[in-house]
Amino acid sequence: MSAPAPPPLPSLAGRIRLSLLKVTLFGIAVVTAAALAIGYHALERLVRSHLATLAATTATQSQAAALFRDREAAMEVLRSIPKEQGISVAELRDPAGAVIARVAHEDQTVPGPLAPAFSLGHVSADVVVDGRKVGRVVLVDGGRPLLRSLLDFLVLDLLGALVTGLVVLAIARRLTRHITQPLTELGAVIRGVRADRDFGRRAPGGSVAEIEELRADFNALLDEIQRRDHDLNRTNAALKRLAFRDPLTGLANRAMFENALLAALRAEGGAGRPGLLYFDLDSFKAVNDTFGHLVGDALLKAIAARLEAELPPSALPARIGGDEFVVLIGGIATEDELRAIAERLQEALQAPLRAGPQILYPGLSVGYALSPENGAAADELIHLADRAMYVSKSRRREAGVHTRWETVPHVDHRSLKMLFDQIDAAGEPAARNEATGMHPGVIDVAKKSA
Amino acid sequence: MPTRRYIVAAQACWAALCHALALATLGISLVLAGQTSAHAQTTDAAASPAAPATYVLGFLQYFRWPDEAGIERWQICVPAGSTADVAVYDGQTARGRPVSVRRLGPGDPVGDCQVLDLTAAPAAAAVELLQSARRQPILTVGEGASFCTAGGMVCLRRPADGSGFEVSLTAVREGRLKASAQVLLLGRRKGGS
C-alpha cells in the first residue's frame, strides 16, 4: 500500500498568470452582464417604439381594407410588412375583435424556451377612419431583432474576452519572467554550490526589488561560505601536513608511508610489484655530537632532497625515524631491477656535501625487499627490508665504512653559522674531490628476499 | 511541465465557466422579465363579410362630390321596392355630416341624392333610376358585374362570388365624382383580375 503521490505544485508564474486571467475574465463578465442588462432594456425600448410605428403605419394602410372588411386587400397590406421586422403574426381585426386577415411567419419566432425573453409580445394600433374605429392592427413580435442584436453583442463580447485574455496572458508572461527568471538563476547557482562546490558563481541581478534583495543576501552568504570553505581547506591542508609529513625534511612520515604501502599491496594487477628500500645513515650520532644538531638536520635535509631529486614522482620517499629513510617504488618486475635502483640511489646519496667548513662524506646502509607474488603484510615487508639493511650496516662497519668528514682549512670558523645556511638543500653535492681518494668505496647491499 | 499547463488550462476553463454562468443567470432573468409581458388575445373568429350598407358608408369616405361645401347631410336614396337593410344607415355620420335615407317612389327626382343604393332594388326600378342619375354627381351602387356595364359606378360582388367590388371609372368620371386612390386600388384590383 503506497500513499498516493502528492499533486505537483503549481508554479509561481502559473499562479500569477491564472490570477490575472481570473481577474480579467471576472471583469469582462461583470461588464458584459451590466452591458447586457442596460443594452437589453435600451434595445427593448427601441424595438418597441419601432413596432408601434410599424403598427401605426400598417393601420393607416389598412383603412380601406378595414372599412370594407376586405380580406384580400388586408392580406396584401399585411404581407407588405418587410420580413426583417421580425413580425411572427400580423392581424387585422374588426372593432369586435374578429379577424379580417392574418399573416403568420412561423420562422420569425425564436424557438425554444427563451422565446418569451426576446419577444416583446403584441403591439396594436387602431384603424381609424373619419374618427371612427373600424379595426385594429395587431403585430406579434417574434423576438428575432432583439435576439439578433443581443447575439451580435455577445459574439463581440466573447471575441473581446478572447483577445483580452490573450493580451493578459502575454503581459503576465512578460511580468512573471521578471520574477521567475532571477529565481531560476538563483536556484541554478545554489545547485552549483551544492553539487559542484562551485563557489565562484554569483546570482545575476534582477529587476524586482524583493528578488534583488534576496539575490544580494544570497551572494553575501555565498561570499561568507566561500571564505569559510577556503579557511577550512587551508586548515585541513595544514592538519594533513601535520599528520602525514615529516616537519624537518618535508618527506612523508611513517603514517603516510604505511598507508601508501598498504594501498600498494592491496592494489591488484598492473605491471610489477611494489618494492621497498630501507636507508640508514652510518654514524649519524657522531655527526650530531661533533657538529651539533644544526649540521645533523642539514644532513638529513640534504639526504631527503637527494631522494626526491633522484626518484620518479611515482615513488614515495619517507622519513620514518631519526636517520631512517624508506622508499616505496611500484612496478618492480625483478629483484635485480630493485637492487639496481638501490645501488644507484645509494651512490647518489653518498655523494659528498659541504656543511660550512666541513665536507661530509655520508655513508648509508641500504636494504631492500620486494613484495612477493603471493603478497606479504606491510609490516613484514618493512621488517625484511630493515633486517637486510642491518646486515648491510654490520658488514660495512666491519669493513670500516661509515660517514666521514674533513675540514676545509681556509674557511673561517666564525662564519660557520652563516655557511650552515648555505648548505645546498637541493642536494646538489659539493664538488667531489676525486683527488682526496675519499670515495665511499664498497657498496655493500645486503639483501634478504622474502 | 505539462502537468502544470494542464492545471492552468483547467483553472482557466473554470473561470470561463463562471463567465458563462453569469451570462446564463442574466438570460434567465431576462426570461422572467419577458414572461411578465406575455399577452392574452381576444377571439380569433373570422370577421363576417361586410354588408352592402357598410360598403356604401365606406364609399362616403373615399369619393368626393363636386360641391361638397353645399352638402349638409348625406342623402342615401333607396328605391321603394328595395329590400336593402336601410336601418344600418340610421344615426351614422361620415366626414362630419349625418347620413339620412330617402325612399324613392316611381318618378321621384334623384337630384338631391348623393348615393343611389340599388343593391337590393328590383331590376326595373334599378334600370330606371340608373338612367335618370346618369351624368349627375350621384354615386350609384349596385350588385353584380352587369350593373357596371349598364352604367353603374360601383358594383358589389354578389355574396356567392365572394366579397369586394368594382369601380367603373367611366361612369365615375361622367358623374364628376372623384374616387380616392385607396378605393380605386381596391376596386380596380377586383375588376382587373
XYZ file of C-alpha atoms in Angstrom:
643
model
C 0.000 0.000 0.000
C 1.720 3.131 -1.168
C 0.406 6.541 -0.333
C -0.787 8.483 -3.395
C 1.833 10.866 -4.740
C 1.104 14.476 -3.774
C -0.171 16.526 -6.713
C 2.520 18.661 -8.368
C 2.571 22.187 -7.026
C 1.636 24.888 -9.493
C 4.448 27.220 -10.465
C 4.649 30.828 -9.335
C 4.306 32.052 -12.907
C 1.300 29.788 -13.407
C -0.371 31.137 -10.294
C 0.221 34.764 -11.262
C -0.999 34.119 -14.785
C -4.088 32.337 -13.544
C -4.904 35.115 -11.083
C -4.582 37.780 -13.759
C -6.714 35.734 -16.115
C -9.368 35.215 -13.451
C -9.500 38.905 -12.596
C -9.749 39.795 -16.267
C -12.468 37.288 -17.009
C -14.364 38.335 -13.917
C -14.135 41.958 -15.032
C -15.310 41.065 -18.501
C -18.165 39.008 -17.065
C -19.284 41.884 -14.852
C -19.056 44.409 -17.675
C -20.824 42.023 -20.030
C -23.636 41.421 -17.573
C -24.073 45.146 -16.962
C -23.888 45.982 -20.657
C -26.337 43.200 -21.463
C -28.789 44.393 -18.812
C -28.607 48.018 -19.933
C -28.428 47.119 -23.613
C -31.367 44.761 -23.287
C -33.628 47.444 -21.900
C -32.436 50.101 -24.334
C -32.891 47.735 -27.256
C -36.291 46.667 -25.977
C -37.458 50.286 -25.803
C -36.136 50.939 -29.275
C -37.698 47.847 -30.813
C -40.980 48.535 -29.023
C -41.226 52.083 -30.331
C -40.291 50.867 -33.772
C -43.040 48.256 -33.599
C -45.534 50.894 -32.521
C -44.595 52.985 -35.546
C -44.879 49.953 -37.781
C -48.310 49.135 -36.373
C -49.498 52.721 -36.874
C -48.278 52.744 -40.479
C -49.905 49.414 -41.165
C -53.141 50.682 -39.606
C -53.146 53.680 -41.950
C -52.565 51.459 -44.941
C -55.334 49.139 -43.791
C -58.030 51.830 -43.537
C -59.925 50.909 -46.702
C -59.426 47.202 -46.156
C -60.763 47.513 -42.636
C -63.620 49.712 -43.682
C -64.785 47.333 -46.379
C -63.630 44.302 -44.376
C -61.731 43.317 -47.473
C -59.699 40.258 -46.546
C -57.571 40.136 -49.651
C -56.745 43.814 -49.503
C -55.869 43.434 -45.856
C -53.694 40.401 -46.620
C -51.869 42.434 -49.204
C -51.165 45.177 -46.691
C -50.060 42.720 -44.017
C -47.839 40.826 -46.422
C -46.165 44.063 -47.399
C -44.562 44.308 -43.940
C -40.849 43.558 -44.525
C -39.752 40.250 -43.122
C -36.699 41.654 -41.366
C -39.038 43.468 -38.997
C -39.252 40.135 -37.188
C -43.068 40.035 -37.042
C -44.296 36.499 -36.425
C -48.027 37.276 -36.670
C -49.768 40.291 -38.227
C -53.505 40.619 -37.936
C -56.216 43.000 -38.942
C -59.261 42.699 -36.741
C -62.620 44.370 -36.891
C -63.762 46.528 -33.958
C -65.410 43.491 -32.370
C -62.092 41.663 -32.353
C -62.884 39.228 -35.164
C -60.013 38.542 -37.563
C -60.309 40.098 -41.012
C -56.903 38.954 -42.196
C -53.929 37.235 -40.617
C -50.407 36.633 -41.834
C -48.178 34.343 -39.782
C -44.434 33.815 -40.203
C -43.596 30.848 -38.010
C -39.935 31.122 -38.934
C -39.816 34.539 -37.308
C -40.492 33.052 -33.905
C -37.459 32.445 -31.695
C -37.544 28.716 -30.944
C -37.036 27.260 -27.515
C -37.924 28.293 -24.027
C -36.037 31.586 -24.294
C -38.589 32.953 -26.803
C -40.595 34.949 -24.254
C -37.407 36.698 -23.143
C -36.822 38.248 -26.524
C -40.356 38.698 -27.849
C -41.939 41.998 -26.942
C -45.362 40.403 -27.222
C -48.024 42.097 -29.287
C -48.327 45.711 -30.333
C -51.568 47.023 -31.694
C -52.791 50.163 -33.432
C -56.400 51.150 -34.096
C -57.532 51.673 -37.656
C -59.492 54.900 -37.562
C -61.472 56.325 -40.440
C -63.316 59.593 -40.006
C -62.809 59.419 -36.263
C -64.361 56.032 -36.144
C -62.530 52.930 -35.144
C -63.047 50.483 -37.973
C -60.479 47.911 -36.990
C -57.251 47.132 -35.205
C -53.837 46.057 -36.434
C -52.130 43.586 -34.123
C -48.463 42.775 -34.634
C -46.814 39.971 -32.647
C -43.053 40.318 -32.281
C -41.199 37.059 -32.946
C -38.206 38.301 -30.936
C -35.618 37.942 -33.683
C -34.475 41.582 -33.878
C -33.737 41.740 -30.164
C -32.155 38.276 -30.176
C -30.027 39.153 -33.194
C -28.813 42.361 -31.587
C -28.008 40.602 -28.327
C -26.256 37.751 -30.141
C -24.160 40.238 -32.107
C -23.273 41.855 -28.836
C -22.387 38.508 -27.247
C -20.186 37.472 -30.153
C -18.355 40.780 -29.960
C -18.102 40.360 -26.203
C -16.658 36.860 -26.453
C -14.201 37.984 -29.123
C -13.211 40.853 -26.867
C -12.833 38.467 -23.945
C -10.655 36.167 -26.053
C -8.417 38.993 -27.263
C -8.213 40.491 -23.778
C -7.410 37.091 -22.300
C -4.591 36.532 -24.783
C -3.197 40.012 -24.192
C -3.383 39.483 -20.444
C -1.579 36.153 -20.776
C 1.151 37.793 -22.857
C 1.541 40.591 -20.322
C 1.564 38.059 -17.485
C 4.256 36.056 -19.243
C 6.462 39.110 -19.506
C 5.715 40.100 -15.938
C 6.419 36.681 -14.478
C 9.670 36.409 -16.421
C 10.964 39.296 -14.325
C 10.176 37.274 -11.212
C 10.836 33.687 -12.156
C 13.958 34.114 -14.256
C 16.108 35.548 -11.419
C 14.674 32.869 -9.125
C 15.604 30.150 -11.611
C 19.114 31.554 -11.979
C 19.442 31.830 -8.217
C 18.347 28.189 -7.967
C 20.965 27.183 -10.549
C 23.691 28.927 -8.552
C 22.543 27.206 -5.338
C 22.576 23.824 -7.070
C 26.048 24.612 -8.419
C 27.259 25.315 -4.903
C 25.667 22.176 -3.542
C 26.637 19.731 -6.270
C 29.968 21.025 -7.570
C 31.088 23.242 -4.677
C 31.260 25.960 -7.299
C 31.672 28.995 -5.076
C 32.809 31.260 -7.904
C 29.362 31.813 -9.385
C 27.082 34.612 -8.257
C 23.353 35.097 -8.912
C 22.824 37.756 -11.621
C 20.887 40.940 -10.931
C 17.094 41.120 -11.139
C 14.602 43.870 -11.871
C 12.310 43.314 -8.883
C 13.266 44.906 -5.560
C 12.466 41.910 -3.335
C 14.283 39.488 -5.575
C 17.203 41.867 -5.865
C 17.356 41.933 -2.058
C 17.205 38.155 -1.902
C 19.933 37.913 -4.518
C 22.208 40.355 -2.672
C 21.669 38.491 0.600
C 22.339 35.187 -1.055
C 25.502 36.440 -2.735
C 26.731 37.812 0.590
C 26.009 34.447 2.163
C 27.914 32.801 -0.675
C 30.891 35.098 -0.039
C 30.876 34.046 3.587
C 30.569 30.376 2.736
C 33.381 30.697 0.235
C 35.634 32.373 2.799
C 34.870 29.728 5.385
C 35.393 26.975 2.848
C 38.748 28.477 1.951
C 39.775 28.691 5.612
C 38.613 25.156 6.200
C 40.600 23.872 3.216
C 43.694 25.633 4.458
C 43.258 24.266 7.961
C 42.631 20.823 6.567
C 45.761 21.036 4.445
C 47.764 22.161 7.462
C 46.356 19.359 9.584
C 47.019 16.868 6.850
C 50.565 18.129 6.628
C 50.975 17.784 10.360
C 49.576 14.301 10.260
C 51.378 12.923 7.230
C 54.552 14.940 6.690
C 57.858 14.952 8.407
C 58.247 18.544 9.539
C 62.040 18.635 9.136
C 62.509 17.212 5.639
C 59.035 17.609 4.166
C 59.045 13.918 3.216
C 56.152 11.633 4.049
C 56.150 10.407 7.636
C 55.650 6.882 8.857
C 51.852 7.114 8.994
C 51.575 8.272 5.417
C 54.114 5.764 4.230
C 52.344 2.857 5.882
C 49.046 3.951 4.352
C 50.664 4.109 0.933
C 52.330 0.744 1.398
C 49.057 -0.872 2.456
C 47.315 0.657 -0.546
C 50.070 -0.551 -2.891
C 49.933 -4.082 -1.505
C 46.170 -4.110 -1.707
C 46.143 -2.915 -5.299
C 45.629 -5.715 -7.817
C 47.009 -6.084 -11.304
C 49.327 -3.770 -13.149
C 52.848 -4.496 -14.214
C 55.327 -5.379 -11.473
C 55.136 -5.360 -7.710
C 55.859 -2.817 -5.016
C 59.417 -2.739 -3.777
C 60.752 -1.312 -0.554
C 64.142 0.352 0.071
C 65.435 0.991 3.587
C 68.245 3.528 4.124
C 70.027 4.334 7.351
C 72.780 6.939 7.809
C 76.008 5.487 9.192
C 77.404 7.179 12.309
C 74.751 9.867 12.303
C 75.130 10.229 16.079
C 78.767 11.124 15.617
C 77.891 13.902 13.151
C 75.380 15.283 15.637
C 77.805 15.060 18.519
C 80.656 16.616 16.615
C 78.973 19.452 14.716
C 75.742 19.917 16.591
C 72.127 19.302 15.592
C 72.108 22.071 13.019
C 74.565 20.201 10.860
C 72.812 16.902 11.571
C 69.488 18.408 10.458
C 71.151 19.873 7.389
C 72.481 16.420 6.525
C 69.025 14.871 6.891
C 67.507 17.610 4.719
C 70.160 17.067 2.103
C 69.505 13.322 2.001
C 65.777 13.971 1.721
C 66.315 16.454 -1.092
C 68.524 13.981 -2.953
C 65.920 11.259 -2.571
C 63.271 13.471 -4.057
C 65.548 14.553 -6.851
C 66.612 11.028 -7.816
C 63.263 9.300 -7.571
C 60.483 9.419 -10.116
C 57.319 11.163 -8.919
C 55.526 7.812 -8.635
C 57.917 6.643 -5.927
C 57.256 7.642 -2.352
C 60.257 8.514 -0.150
C 59.586 8.822 3.576
C 61.484 9.536 6.763
C 60.312 7.074 9.354
C 62.859 7.558 12.106
C 65.753 9.751 13.223
C 68.112 8.793 10.412
C 65.996 6.159 8.666
C 64.529 6.669 5.230
C 62.344 4.317 3.233
C 61.273 4.425 -0.379
C 58.236 2.742 -1.849
C 58.566 2.056 -5.567
C 55.824 0.457 -7.598
C 56.035 -1.560 -10.780
C 59.184 -3.567 -9.991
C 59.470 -6.667 -12.161
C 62.528 -8.385 -10.736
C 64.751 -8.295 -7.735
C 67.692 -7.284 -9.910
C 65.824 -4.221 -11.036
C 65.172 -3.247 -7.426
C 68.803 -3.883 -6.496
C 69.962 -1.682 -9.394
C 67.765 1.124 -8.177
C 69.062 0.681 -4.627
C 72.668 0.847 -5.765
C 72.097 3.882 -7.919
C 70.286 5.646 -5.106
C 72.952 4.726 -2.561
C 75.612 6.146 -4.783
C 73.700 9.373 -5.297
C 73.001 9.760 -1.610
C 76.623 9.146 -0.601
C 77.919 11.980 -2.708
C 79.960 14.378 -0.546
C 78.398 17.589 0.577
C 79.636 20.744 2.169
C 78.484 21.967 5.536
C 80.286 25.198 6.200
C 83.965 24.474 6.523
C 83.259 20.754 6.584
C 82.953 18.376 3.744
C 80.783 15.437 4.734
C 81.032 12.039 3.133
C 77.746 10.494 4.231
C 77.576 6.753 4.403
C 74.281 4.996 4.007
C 73.414 1.362 4.555
C 70.573 0.074 2.396
C 68.327 -2.912 2.491
C 65.521 -3.797 0.153
C 62.581 -6.128 -0.029
C 60.343 -6.955 -2.928
C 56.760 -7.825 -2.326
C 56.350 -11.491 -3.257
C 53.819 -12.683 -5.816
C 51.596 -14.126 -3.142
C 51.678 -10.910 -1.209
C 53.023 -10.077 2.207
C 51.880 -7.996 5.112
C 53.156 -4.434 5.153
C 54.916 -4.706 8.483
C 56.550 -7.938 7.354
C 57.913 -6.239 4.239
C 59.254 -3.316 6.308
C 60.791 -5.758 8.723
C 62.514 -7.683 5.922
C 63.984 -4.539 4.379
C 65.041 -3.349 7.820
C 66.809 -6.624 8.538
C 68.567 -6.558 5.162
C 69.726 -3.020 5.918
C 71.151 -4.075 9.312
C 73.029 -6.928 7.753
C 74.498 -4.477 5.280
C 75.315 -1.972 8.041
C 77.156 -4.519 10.155
C 79.159 -5.656 7.134
C 80.033 -2.055 6.326
C 81.057 -1.468 9.940
C 83.298 -4.499 9.755
C 84.678 -3.099 6.529
C 85.229 0.293 8.242
C 82.846 2.159 6.033
C 81.000 4.973 7.792
C 80.224 8.663 7.476
C 83.373 10.708 7.447
C 84.186 14.354 7.198
C 87.118 16.664 6.725
C 87.534 20.327 7.381
C 88.385 22.746 4.635
C 91.224 24.661 6.262
C 90.814 28.101 4.750
C 87.224 28.608 5.815
C 86.752 30.944 8.794
C 85.216 29.107 11.718
C 83.348 32.195 12.904
C 81.351 32.305 9.724
C 80.310 28.710 10.273
C 76.744 29.558 11.160
C 76.350 31.743 8.119
C 77.687 28.947 5.986
C 75.275 26.465 7.530
C 72.535 28.457 5.935
C 74.142 27.997 2.581
C 74.045 24.277 2.691
C 72.864 23.135 -0.626
C 69.464 21.868 0.338
C 68.723 20.899 -3.253
C 71.051 18.016 -2.726
C 73.495 19.039 -5.403
C 76.618 17.503 -3.996
C 79.548 19.729 -3.371
C 82.331 19.252 -5.750
C 83.537 15.768 -5.414
C 87.140 15.780 -4.676
C 88.456 12.845 -6.566
C 91.959 13.751 -5.587
C 91.335 13.002 -1.906
C 90.566 9.448 -2.748
C 87.831 9.557 -0.124
C 85.244 7.651 -2.066
C 82.717 5.695 -0.072
C 84.143 2.601 -1.698
C 82.310 -0.612 -1.191
C 78.707 -0.660 -1.987
C 77.529 -3.456 0.134
C 73.904 -4.079 -0.349
C 72.673 -6.867 1.784
C 69.532 -8.339 0.622
C 67.059 -10.614 2.031
C 64.278 -11.753 -0.150
C 61.030 -12.770 1.436
C 5.954 20.987 -17.117
C 2.998 19.579 -18.964
C 1.064 18.824 -15.738
C 1.259 22.469 -14.684
C -0.015 23.521 -18.069
C -2.978 21.236 -17.631
C -3.721 22.714 -14.247
C -3.590 26.245 -15.614
C -5.780 25.261 -18.543
C -8.291 23.589 -16.246
C -8.485 26.581 -13.984
C -8.881 28.922 -16.939
C -11.763 26.751 -18.091
C -13.260 27.123 -14.646
C -13.018 30.894 -14.966
C -14.662 30.741 -18.383
C -17.410 28.614 -16.870
C -18.020 31.337 -14.282
C -18.290 33.790 -17.141
C -20.841 31.605 -18.863
C -22.767 31.085 -15.621
C -23.063 34.829 -15.153
C -24.455 35.146 -18.653
C -26.839 32.252 -18.088
C -28.136 33.870 -14.903
C -28.708 37.040 -16.845
C -30.534 35.095 -19.544
C -32.837 33.507 -17.001
C -33.628 36.890 -15.504
C -34.449 38.127 -18.985
C -36.826 35.204 -19.460
C -38.580 36.038 -16.217
C -38.790 39.677 -17.248
C -40.110 38.707 -20.681
C -42.729 36.386 -19.342
C -44.415 39.200 -17.440
C -45.307 40.731 -20.796
C -46.853 37.540 -22.132
C -50.037 38.563 -23.838
C -53.609 37.431 -23.813
C -55.563 37.799 -27.000
C -59.257 38.015 -27.812
C -61.198 35.703 -30.072
C -59.674 34.522 -33.302
C -63.067 34.156 -35.023
C -63.069 35.322 -38.632
C -64.941 38.520 -39.396
C -68.122 38.189 -41.439
C -68.171 39.850 -44.862
C -69.353 43.403 -44.873
C -72.997 44.140 -45.681
C -73.757 46.356 -48.724
C -74.726 49.176 -46.413
C -71.279 49.038 -44.863
C -69.759 49.456 -48.304
C -71.959 52.429 -49.026
C -70.958 54.089 -45.781
C -67.321 53.372 -46.616
C -67.636 54.921 -50.060
C -68.694 58.188 -48.412
C -65.112 58.298 -47.120
C -63.381 57.646 -50.413
C -65.428 59.532 -53.006
C -65.500 63.282 -53.427
C -68.515 65.168 -54.756
C -68.204 68.304 -56.941
C -69.654 70.801 -54.473
C -69.356 69.171 -51.124
C -69.452 72.526 -49.327
C -73.141 72.748 -50.089
C -73.902 69.285 -48.789
C -75.313 69.361 -45.275
C -76.214 65.737 -44.972
C -75.551 62.578 -46.932
C -78.712 61.672 -48.745
C -78.778 57.969 -49.488
C -81.687 57.148 -51.749
C -83.242 53.709 -51.907
C -85.956 52.710 -54.405
C -89.287 51.924 -52.906
C -89.177 48.215 -53.680
C -85.667 47.669 -52.319
C -85.089 45.009 -49.736
C -81.892 46.673 -48.534
C -81.372 46.842 -44.785
C -81.551 50.620 -44.527
C -81.694 50.533 -40.761
C -77.893 50.344 -40.854
C -77.726 53.921 -42.054
C -79.645 55.250 -39.113
C -77.693 57.578 -36.955
C -74.495 57.171 -38.997
C -72.229 60.060 -39.857
C -69.478 60.428 -42.417
C -66.916 63.196 -42.597
C -68.845 65.267 -40.101
C -72.216 65.031 -41.811
C -75.175 62.933 -40.762
C -76.466 60.218 -43.004
C -80.127 60.076 -43.928
C -82.124 57.701 -46.055
C -84.792 58.578 -48.562
C -87.065 56.101 -50.212
C -87.788 56.961 -53.812
C -91.190 56.312 -55.330
C -91.560 55.883 -59.110
C -90.738 59.134 -60.859
C -89.254 60.837 -57.852
C -86.365 63.172 -58.744
C -82.923 61.920 -57.782
C -81.192 65.304 -57.971
C -80.603 65.771 -54.251
C -79.317 62.235 -53.667
C -75.566 61.738 -53.150
C -75.823 57.982 -53.258
C -78.232 55.649 -55.000
C -78.206 52.325 -53.191
C -79.530 49.926 -55.820
C -78.042 46.809 -54.265
C -81.337 45.178 -53.443
C -83.575 47.035 -55.823
C -85.981 45.437 -58.291
C -84.351 45.286 -61.687
C -86.832 47.596 -63.424
C -86.569 50.308 -60.809
C -82.812 49.990 -60.816
C -82.548 50.487 -64.576
C -84.876 53.465 -64.498
C -83.069 55.176 -61.636
C -79.712 54.493 -63.261
C -80.871 56.221 -66.378
C -82.161 59.253 -64.525
C -78.989 59.558 -62.417
C -76.764 59.396 -65.473
C -74.162 62.201 -65.741
C -75.167 63.510 -62.371
C -72.894 63.615 -59.289
C -74.695 60.670 -57.744
C -72.768 57.604 -56.645
C -74.667 54.606 -57.992
C -74.010 51.383 -56.105
C -75.407 48.091 -57.393
C -74.786 44.385 -57.227
C -73.257 42.168 -59.855
C -70.855 42.956 -62.709
C -73.761 43.682 -65.086
C -74.572 46.743 -63.026
C -71.322 48.394 -64.056
C -71.815 47.508 -67.759
C -75.229 49.061 -67.503
C -73.681 52.378 -66.468
C -73.417 51.950 -62.679
C -70.375 53.373 -60.879
C -69.714 50.738 -58.230
C -70.811 47.130 -58.476
C -70.511 44.961 -55.385
C -69.941 41.309 -55.866
C -72.760 39.031 -55.091
C -72.192 37.104 -51.826
C -71.849 33.929 -53.883
C -68.863 35.441 -55.749
C -67.062 36.499 -52.581
C -66.504 39.955 -51.259
C -65.251 43.109 -52.915
C -66.401 45.486 -55.588
C -65.546 47.010 -58.922
C -65.442 50.658 -59.870
C -66.420 51.884 -63.335
C -64.083 54.766 -63.898
C -66.010 55.970 -66.962
C -69.230 56.288 -65.014
C -67.446 57.969 -62.110
C -65.843 60.488 -64.443
C -69.184 61.151 -66.179
C -70.762 61.859 -62.792
C -67.888 64.292 -61.988
C -67.114 62.340 -58.836
C -63.594 61.707 -57.633
C -62.538 58.354 -56.251
C -59.645 58.218 -53.801
C -56.646 56.149 -54.688
C -57.356 53.632 -51.962
C -60.786 52.788 -53.200
C -59.604 52.771 -56.778
C -56.868 50.332 -55.879
C -59.348 48.065 -54.147
C -61.874 48.347 -56.949
C -59.507 48.041 -59.850
C -57.760 45.061 -58.306
C -61.115 43.341 -58.051
C -62.161 44.277 -61.539
C -58.859 43.791 -63.219
C -58.076 40.310 -62.044
